[in-house]
Structures are given as structure tokens and as C-alpha cells.
mmCIF file of C-alpha atoms in Angstrom:
data_model
loop_
_atom_site.group_PDB
_atom_site.id
_atom_site.type_symbol
_atom_site.label_atom_id
_atom_site.label_comp_id
_atom_site.label_asym_id
_atom_site.label_seq_id
_atom_site.Cartn_x
_atom_site.Cartn_y
_atom_site.Cartn_z
ATOM 1 C CA UNK A 126 -6.215 2.954 18.704
ATOM 2 C CA UNK A 127 -5.524 3.000 14.976
ATOM 3 C CA UNK A 128 -2.832 1.329 12.934
ATOM 4 C CA UNK A 129 -0.841 3.063 10.213
ATOM 5 C CA UNK A 130 -2.275 2.133 6.847
ATOM 6 C CA UNK A 131 0.375 1.217 4.290
ATOM 7 C CA UNK A 132 -0.964 1.420 0.794
ATOM 8 C CA UNK A 133 0.132 3.048 -2.414
ATOM 9 C CA UNK A 134 -2.061 5.963 -3.324
ATOM 10 C CA UNK A 135 -3.761 6.151 -6.710
ATOM 11 C CA UNK A 136 -2.062 8.225 -9.373
ATOM 12 C CA UNK A 137 -3.150 11.842 -9.722
ATOM 13 C CA UNK A 138 -1.864 14.862 -11.693
ATOM 14 C CA UNK A 139 0.200 15.796 -8.611
ATOM 15 C CA UNK A 140 -0.042 12.671 -6.463
ATOM 16 C CA UNK A 141 0.113 12.959 -2.687
ATOM 17 C CA UNK A 142 2.969 11.344 -0.808
ATOM 18 C CA UNK A 143 1.209 11.989 2.511
ATOM 19 C CA UNK A 144 -2.495 12.313 3.203
ATOM 20 C CA UNK A 145 -3.685 12.934 6.777
ATOM 21 C CA UNK A 146 -7.280 13.471 7.770
ATOM 22 C CA UNK A 147 -8.638 14.071 11.272
ATOM 23 C CA UNK A 148 -5.466 12.992 13.114
ATOM 24 C CA UNK A 149 -5.646 12.952 16.918
ATOM 25 C CA UNK A 150 -2.930 11.968 19.403
ATOM 26 C CA UNK A 151 -3.026 12.268 23.190
ATOM 27 C CA UNK A 152 -0.548 11.574 25.986
ATOM 28 C CA UNK A 153 -1.926 10.906 29.476
ATOM 29 C CA UNK A 154 -5.188 12.611 28.556
ATOM 30 C CA UNK A 155 -3.514 15.685 27.056
ATOM 31 C CA UNK A 156 -4.297 16.230 23.379
ATOM 32 C CA UNK A 157 -1.060 16.919 21.472
ATOM 33 C CA UNK A 158 -2.484 16.672 17.945
ATOM 34 C CA UNK A 159 -6.116 17.566 17.383
ATOM 35 C CA UNK A 160 -8.076 16.991 14.183
ATOM 36 C CA UNK A 161 -5.063 17.650 11.981
ATOM 37 C CA UNK A 162 -5.408 17.564 8.180
ATOM 38 C CA UNK A 163 -2.355 17.623 5.911
ATOM 39 C CA UNK A 164 -1.404 16.664 2.360
ATOM 40 C CA UNK A 165 2.170 16.582 1.045
ATOM 41 C CA UNK A 166 2.549 16.056 -2.686
ATOM 42 C CA UNK A 167 5.142 13.764 -4.250
ATOM 43 C CA UNK A 168 8.512 15.506 -4.467
ATOM 44 C CA UNK A 169 7.475 18.427 -2.251
ATOM 45 C CA UNK A 170 9.849 19.823 0.399
ATOM 46 C CA UNK A 171 7.791 20.811 3.450
ATOM 47 C CA UNK A 172 9.241 22.376 6.604
ATOM 48 C CA UNK A 173 7.334 22.212 9.884
ATOM 49 C CA UNK A 174 8.007 24.927 12.466
ATOM 50 C CA UNK A 175 6.653 25.224 15.971
ATOM 51 C CA UNK A 176 7.515 25.699 19.611
ATOM 52 C CA UNK A 177 8.632 22.755 21.734
ATOM 53 C CA UNK A 178 5.691 20.569 22.697
ATOM 54 C CA UNK A 179 3.430 21.735 19.863
ATOM 55 C CA UNK A 180 3.242 18.207 18.377
ATOM 56 C CA UNK A 181 5.569 18.455 15.400
ATOM 57 C CA UNK A 182 7.927 15.620 16.395
ATOM 58 C CA UNK A 183 4.927 13.488 17.370
ATOM 59 C CA UNK A 184 3.521 14.014 13.873
ATOM 60 C CA UNK A 185 6.832 12.976 12.317
ATOM 61 C CA UNK A 186 7.004 9.840 14.454
ATOM 62 C CA UNK A 187 3.486 8.866 13.370
ATOM 63 C CA UNK A 188 4.437 9.295 9.703
ATOM 64 C CA UNK A 189 7.562 7.198 10.316
ATOM 65 C CA UNK A 190 5.487 4.367 11.850
ATOM 66 C CA UNK A 191 7.234 4.928 15.187
ATOM 67 C CA UNK A 192 3.981 5.804 16.965
ATOM 68 C CA UNK A 193 0.755 3.914 16.223
ATOM 69 C CA UNK A 194 -1.400 5.016 19.136
ATOM 70 C CA UNK A 195 -3.500 7.591 17.278
ATOM 71 C CA UNK A 196 -6.918 8.145 15.765
ATOM 72 C CA UNK A 197 -7.591 9.307 12.222
ATOM 73 C CA UNK A 198 -6.581 8.542 8.665
ATOM 74 C CA UNK A 199 -2.874 8.484 7.748
ATOM 75 C CA UNK A 200 -1.762 7.385 4.274
ATOM 76 C CA UNK A 201 1.981 7.275 3.557
ATOM 77 C CA UNK A 202 4.273 5.515 1.072
ATOM 78 C CA UNK A 203 5.657 2.135 2.030
ATOM 79 C CA UNK A 204 9.188 3.401 1.350
ATOM 80 C CA UNK A 205 10.066 5.902 4.057
ATOM 81 C CA UNK A 206 13.232 6.850 5.892
ATOM 82 C CA UNK A 207 13.878 8.907 9.024
ATOM 83 C CA UNK A 208 16.950 10.874 10.089
ATOM 84 C CA UNK A 209 17.021 12.242 13.631
ATOM 85 C CA UNK A 210 18.997 14.948 15.427
ATOM 86 C CA UNK A 211 21.179 12.194 16.899
ATOM 87 C CA UNK A 212 22.656 10.099 14.054
ATOM 88 C CA UNK A 213 22.088 6.867 16.021
ATOM 89 C CA UNK A 214 25.014 4.974 14.496
ATOM 90 C CA UNK A 215 25.960 1.604 15.988
ATOM 91 C CA UNK A 216 29.472 2.113 17.463
ATOM 92 C CA UNK A 217 30.487 -1.543 16.980
ATOM 93 C CA UNK A 218 29.895 -1.498 13.214
ATOM 94 C CA UNK A 219 31.992 0.349 10.608
ATOM 95 C CA UNK A 220 30.301 3.212 8.804
ATOM 96 C CA UNK A 221 29.385 1.286 5.665
ATOM 97 C CA UNK A 222 27.634 -1.426 7.690
ATOM 98 C CA UNK A 223 25.690 1.258 9.575
ATOM 99 C CA UNK A 224 24.469 2.622 6.255
ATOM 100 C CA UNK A 225 22.906 -0.684 5.161
ATOM 101 C CA UNK A 226 21.820 -1.751 8.643
ATOM 102 C CA UNK A 227 18.317 -3.173 8.606
ATOM 103 C CA UNK A 228 18.083 -3.737 4.863
ATOM 104 C CA UNK A 229 16.981 -7.239 3.815
ATOM 105 C CA UNK A 230 19.572 -9.745 2.640
ATOM 106 C CA UNK A 231 23.323 -9.700 3.114
ATOM 107 C CA UNK A 232 24.999 -6.331 3.785
ATOM 108 C CA UNK A 233 25.660 -4.745 0.372
ATOM 109 C CA UNK A 234 28.950 -2.848 0.550
ATOM 110 C CA UNK A 235 28.636 -1.459 -2.995
ATOM 111 C CA UNK A 236 25.241 0.027 -2.155
ATOM 112 C CA UNK A 237 26.651 1.623 0.985
ATOM 113 C CA UNK A 238 29.634 3.010 -0.916
ATOM 114 C CA UNK A 239 27.396 4.673 -3.500
ATOM 115 C CA UNK A 240 25.316 6.321 -0.780
ATOM 116 C CA UNK A 241 28.406 7.441 1.135
ATOM 117 C CA UNK A 242 29.860 8.917 -2.070
ATOM 118 C CA UNK A 243 26.667 10.960 -2.489
ATOM 119 C CA UNK A 244 27.149 12.587 0.900
ATOM 120 C CA UNK A 245 30.921 13.063 0.509
ATOM 121 C CA UNK A 246 32.029 10.283 2.854
ATOM 122 C CA UNK A 247 33.820 7.879 0.509
ATOM 123 C CA UNK A 248 36.959 8.299 2.608
ATOM 124 C CA UNK A 249 35.113 7.185 5.760
ATOM 125 C CA UNK A 250 33.668 3.884 4.525
ATOM 126 C CA UNK A 251 35.603 1.594 6.853
ATOM 127 C CA UNK A 252 36.101 3.758 9.926
ATOM 128 C CA UNK A 253 34.292 3.367 13.244
ATOM 129 C CA UNK A 254 31.551 5.902 14.009
ATOM 130 C CA UNK A 255 33.426 7.269 17.036
ATOM 131 C CA UNK A 256 36.040 8.909 14.783
ATOM 132 C CA UNK A 257 33.449 10.860 12.765
ATOM 133 C CA UNK A 258 32.841 14.541 13.393
ATOM 134 C CA UNK A 259 29.283 15.649 14.176
ATOM 135 C CA UNK A 260 28.729 16.736 10.581
ATOM 136 C CA UNK A 261 30.159 13.491 9.203
ATOM 137 C CA UNK A 262 27.951 11.403 11.487
ATOM 138 C CA UNK A 263 24.888 13.310 10.298
ATOM 139 C CA UNK A 264 25.915 12.746 6.666
ATOM 140 C CA UNK A 265 26.268 9.023 7.398
ATOM 141 C CA UNK A 266 22.722 9.114 8.801
ATOM 142 C CA UNK A 267 21.532 10.729 5.555
ATOM 143 C CA UNK A 268 23.329 8.042 3.543
ATOM 144 C CA UNK A 269 21.511 5.385 5.594
ATOM 145 C CA UNK A 270 18.223 7.066 4.658
ATOM 146 C CA UNK A 271 19.123 7.312 0.960
ATOM 147 C CA UNK A 272 19.907 3.604 0.507
ATOM 148 C CA UNK A 273 16.247 2.907 1.250
ATOM 149 C CA UNK A 274 15.288 4.870 -1.892
ATOM 150 C CA UNK A 275 12.515 6.622 0.059
ATOM 151 C CA UNK A 276 9.451 8.204 -1.454
ATOM 152 C CA UNK A 277 9.156 10.115 1.824
ATOM 153 C CA UNK A 278 12.147 11.396 3.811
ATOM 154 C CA UNK A 279 11.437 12.493 7.394
ATOM 155 C CA UNK A 280 14.012 14.753 9.044
ATOM 156 C CA UNK A 281 13.678 15.518 12.768
ATOM 157 C CA UNK A 282 15.894 18.543 13.513
ATOM 158 C CA UNK A 283 18.924 16.849 11.899
ATOM 159 C CA UNK A 284 21.128 19.977 12.044
ATOM 160 C CA UNK A 285 20.264 21.237 15.530
ATOM 161 C CA UNK A 286 23.409 19.904 17.214
ATOM 162 C CA UNK A 287 25.829 21.135 14.519
ATOM 163 C CA UNK A 288 27.942 24.273 14.673
ATOM 164 C CA UNK A 289 26.893 27.154 12.407
ATOM 165 C CA UNK A 290 29.315 26.473 9.528
ATOM 166 C CA UNK A 291 28.686 22.723 9.521
ATOM 167 C CA UNK A 292 24.937 23.378 9.612
ATOM 168 C CA UNK A 293 25.138 25.579 6.500
ATOM 169 C CA UNK A 294 27.028 22.836 4.658
ATOM 170 C CA UNK A 295 24.539 20.194 5.800
ATOM 171 C CA UNK A 296 21.587 22.326 4.660
ATOM 172 C CA UNK A 297 23.172 22.734 1.222
ATOM 173 C CA UNK A 298 23.765 18.981 1.031
ATOM 174 C CA UNK A 299 20.145 18.167 1.873
ATOM 175 C CA UNK A 300 18.944 20.624 -0.777
ATOM 176 C CA UNK A 301 21.234 18.995 -3.345
ATOM 177 C CA UNK A 302 20.160 15.454 -2.417
ATOM 178 C CA UNK A 303 16.497 16.410 -2.568
ATOM 179 C CA UNK A 304 16.872 17.934 -6.032
ATOM 180 C CA UNK A 305 18.636 14.764 -7.187
ATOM 181 C CA UNK A 306 16.221 12.220 -5.700
ATOM 182 C CA UNK A 307 12.978 14.253 -5.686
ATOM 183 C CA UNK A 308 11.375 12.380 -2.823
ATOM 184 C CA UNK A 309 8.880 14.191 -0.626
ATOM 185 C CA UNK A 310 10.549 15.674 2.464
ATOM 186 C CA UNK A 311 9.117 16.709 5.824
ATOM 187 C CA UNK A 312 11.716 18.585 7.868
ATOM 188 C CA UNK A 313 10.958 19.458 11.493
ATOM 189 C CA UNK A 314 13.020 22.377 12.772
ATOM 190 C CA UNK A 315 13.080 25.427 15.064
ATOM 191 C CA UNK A 316 15.242 27.379 12.588
ATOM 192 C CA UNK A 317 13.127 29.873 10.602
ATOM 193 C CA UNK A 318 16.057 30.768 8.345
ATOM 194 C CA UNK A 319 16.532 27.100 7.507
ATOM 195 C CA UNK A 320 12.847 26.892 6.620
ATOM 196 C CA UNK A 321 13.089 29.869 4.254
ATOM 197 C CA UNK A 322 16.196 28.476 2.559
ATOM 198 C CA UNK A 323 14.951 24.921 1.987
ATOM 199 C CA UNK A 324 11.178 24.721 1.803
ATOM 200 C CA UNK A 325 8.633 24.674 -0.980
ATOM 201 C CA UNK A 326 6.058 25.151 1.758
ATOM 202 C CA UNK A 327 6.379 26.167 5.405
ATOM 203 C CA UNK A 328 3.854 25.086 8.028
ATOM 204 C CA UNK A 329 3.646 26.480 11.560
ATOM 205 C CA UNK A 330 2.108 24.183 14.150
ATOM 206 C CA UNK A 331 0.373 25.471 17.281
ATOM 207 C CA UNK A 332 -1.746 23.620 19.800
ATOM 208 C CA UNK A 333 -1.805 20.437 17.755
ATOM 209 C CA UNK A 334 -2.975 21.951 14.453
ATOM 210 C CA UNK A 335 -1.445 23.659 11.415
ATOM 211 C CA UNK A 336 -2.000 27.325 12.321
ATOM 212 C CA UNK A 337 -0.151 28.985 9.415
ATOM 213 C CA UNK A 338 1.038 27.996 5.952
ATOM 214 C CA UNK A 339 3.175 29.734 3.340
ATOM 215 C CA UNK A 340 4.344 28.562 -0.088
ATOM 216 C CA UNK A 341 7.813 29.766 -1.152
ATOM 217 C CA UNK A 342 8.366 30.292 -4.882
ATOM 218 C CA UNK A 343 11.862 31.766 -4.717
ATOM 219 C CA UNK A 344 14.448 30.263 -7.112
ATOM 220 C CA UNK A 345 17.110 27.886 -5.845
ATOM 221 C CA UNK A 346 19.785 27.899 -4.558
ATOM 222 C CA UNK A 347 18.696 30.555 -2.072
ATOM 223 C CA UNK A 348 20.973 33.050 -0.365
ATOM 224 C CA UNK A 349 20.570 33.991 3.279
ATOM 225 C CA UNK A 350 21.507 37.577 2.301
ATOM 226 C CA UNK A 351 18.494 37.837 -0.043
ATOM 227 C CA UNK A 352 16.026 40.455 1.323
ATOM 228 C CA UNK A 353 13.162 38.078 0.468
ATOM 229 C CA UNK A 354 14.645 35.491 2.849
ATOM 230 C CA UNK A 355 14.878 38.131 5.579
ATOM 231 C CA UNK A 356 11.217 39.061 5.054
ATOM 232 C CA UNK A 357 10.172 35.419 5.257
ATOM 233 C CA UNK A 358 12.227 34.970 8.400
ATOM 234 C CA UNK A 359 10.393 37.905 9.992
ATOM 235 C CA UNK A 360 6.986 36.535 8.979
ATOM 236 C CA UNK A 361 7.728 33.103 10.429
ATOM 237 C CA UNK A 362 8.998 34.620 13.686
ATOM 238 C CA UNK A 363 5.792 36.652 13.952
ATOM 239 C CA UNK A 364 3.732 33.501 13.487
ATOM 240 C CA UNK A 365 5.759 31.832 16.223
ATOM 241 C CA UNK A 366 5.185 34.769 18.548
ATOM 242 C CA UNK A 367 8.880 35.666 18.703
ATOM 243 C CA UNK A 368 9.871 39.345 18.911
ATOM 244 C CA UNK A 369 12.624 40.326 16.438
#
């Protein structure tokens, strides 16, 4: 069993935010991640695709220090934040208190308000989570991640439960927040179109390893109607073994 090593990495021309070498993770004798190597540079937006059970969410949990029962070398920044598919807001606390939940010291309302303003929720500061729409709850979850000023933002299928229009708006918001904060991002998703629209680099995971990789140099913002996006979508589906 290995413990996650928290240490700041030495400066480099393009410093890594994540460095993984020889990562292994098993459940009940079944190897889910096997000898995985991965580097994510500071400020890079990486999207991880893969079928259910391929190990992508397990990898994200390891990077988020939510799973320590692994072998191998994992170097990550001390400042990390995770947003999941379920926003996981505490129903007995107003939205602003959810945003600063877990931060040291007394709850800082001004800090929460600034983060909520960034995600367009200034008008929801004092409401209870139960009155939020699905998209609003996910934006509150993003605000909770932002107040931690992360060097690494981990997103585990955060848009999967949203309707199509709300998902498009949420994708645009994440792209805007990333360009403003420039933290490294690892987004786990099943949506190949989402990957093409958001990523600097797309990884496809199969059988516990990175099986395919593609760097996207298209200008931003990207348009789903762009033929280049359609070609990328087709390539990613091929890699996933999906007929289209």
C-alpha cells in the first residue's frame, strides 16, 4: 500500500501539475489500473475518455487523495479540488456556507460571494440547496472548488446529469473559468463531443492504461458545428470501439 506524496514539484520550463509513474490499483484481486504513466503540465486541460469500469474514475479519486490503496509514484499539487457528477451540497446549510465548507477558519462570506459571482449565482447566495436547479447546483459545486484556488481541478462527469441545453452552458462556463484561472484540469467524461470542445489533450483509457492520446490545437471558443470537431468526435468514437 502506498500513500499519496504531497510535495511541490521543482520548476521547469513547462512544469508538471501531475506526474504518475507505474501506477497500479486492484479491487478484490482484479487489476483496474496497471502500470499507468501520465504527466499533466501546469495549466493544461486534459479530458479522459473511456468505457465504464476502465479505471478513469479510480484514477481521478487517487489524484484527489480519495483513494490511497495503490502502488506507484503519484505527485500532485497540495492545492486540489474535486467536483463530482452529484454536487454533494449539504441541504441544511445555505449555498454560501456550502461554498466555503471545509476551509480553515471562520466561514468567509465575502470569499463565497466572489466565487458565486464567478459562476453566475450571486442571486442564490442565501438560498437552501433544495431550491437550486440541477445546473445551479453544479455551478455551486464549481464555486466550492474555485474558493480553494486549486492548482489542479478534478472533474468527475460533472455535466452527465444535466439536460442538453444546461450541459452546453455548463461546458462554456468551465471553459471560461479555466481560461481565467489557468489551473490544470482533468475532466473524466463519456461525452466525446465535450472532449473535443474543451480539451488541450484527450486521453482514452482501456484496460487500466492510456491506450490513445490526441492533442487538440484548435482555437477557442470551439463550435460544435466545426467540421474539425466532427472529425475529432469520429476519431474518439473509433478509439472507444463505438460504431457511428
